[in-house]
Amino acid sequence: MATEPDILDLNILCPPPGEGYLEVRPVVSGRDLLAELTLHNRESGGPRFIGSGPRYLLGRGGRLHATAVPREVRLGVSGCGLEQCCSTLYVTVARDGEHVVWAGWRDPAERGFDLPEFRFAADQYEAEVLRAEADRGWEWPGAVVATLLEEGLRGREDWLARWECELEAVWASRLEPDRIDVILRHPPGREETGLPWAQFSMILPISAEDPSDQAERLEARLTAGDPRATAELCGGYEPEQVGYPWP
């Protein structure tokens, strides 16, 4: 007898700022996967699992959409979110005929970690992803500007290469809705090599103006010159070895 396909629900939790995390909770056939992992964590004294944010999972990158080419997606984290010490939940998403398969589970902090394979009917799965993507009730203007600016900067490989930088992220926080943070690394590709590198932060004010206009203006401003000249050193590994001593 054929096995019934799993059913996917994507629940977006949007508590008031400062009262919880903005997260996407994947529920498979009635099972909140992150809640089950939280119970496992508590048995060993660990923190609860928090779902990845909707800007990551449901943004314009379409990370949850399934294609014949498998794609690894981060569904949630626990603790500080650093893979070296805390759990991070990854799954590989792929289209297999009339189904979407979640398999290849991975947690870098737990050797031998695994979860069962889930198979969804492709039409139900894609409809749910599209529904969740269309729900923008969690979004605020700063998040929109950050998304648009990140897309623009990632498309400017010429600018990044000229100054030997790579874009780590463009952060937006509901606790500080009138600003976003652009995080860069210099030189590129060194975060996990053991070689020296520097991390820079640029804080950019956000207004009530049209998000597209703001993102376009900020991109033009940032790409007009060397971003390190106006950015603040905020991290890295032995940054003085690449010419940026701590102040």
Short mmCIF file of C-alpha atoms in Angstrom, two decimals, residues 7 12 15 19 22 25 32 60 101 118 120 142 144 152 155 168 193-196 199 204 207 212 215:
data_model
loop_
_atom_site.label_atom_id
_atom_site.label_comp_id
_atom_site.label_asym_id
_atom_site.label_seq_id
_atom_site.Cartn_x
_atom_site.Cartn_y
_atom_site.Cartn_z
CA ILE A 7 2.04 17.60 4.79
CA ILE A 12 5.62 32.36 11.11
CA PRO A 15 5.97 38.23 18.82
CA GLU A 19 9.44 39.42 23.64
CA LEU A 22 10.86 36.19 14.68
CA ARG A 25 8.48 26.90 12.42
CA ASP A 32 6.78 20.78 15.04
CA ARG A 60 13.58 36.55 -2.63
CA VAL A 101 12.07 15.31 -0.47
CA PHE A 118 10.10 13.36 4.54
CA PHE A 120 5.70 15.86 0.29
CA GLY A 142 14.15 48.35 7.53
CA VAL A 144 12.77 45.52 3.13
CA GLY A 152 22.31 44.81 -4.87
CA GLY A 155 25.57 41.60 -7.44
CA GLU A 168 28.88 38.64 5.18
CA THR A 193 41.15 28.92 7.26
CA GLY A 194 43.08 29.93 10.37
CA LEU A 195 44.56 32.88 8.47
CA PRO A 196 44.17 36.47 9.71
CA GLN A 199 35.44 42.07 10.06
CA LEU A 204 23.14 52.89 8.09
CA SER A 207 13.83 56.47 7.22
CA SER A 212 13.52 50.81 -3.04
CA ALA A 215 18.31 50.81 -1.03
#
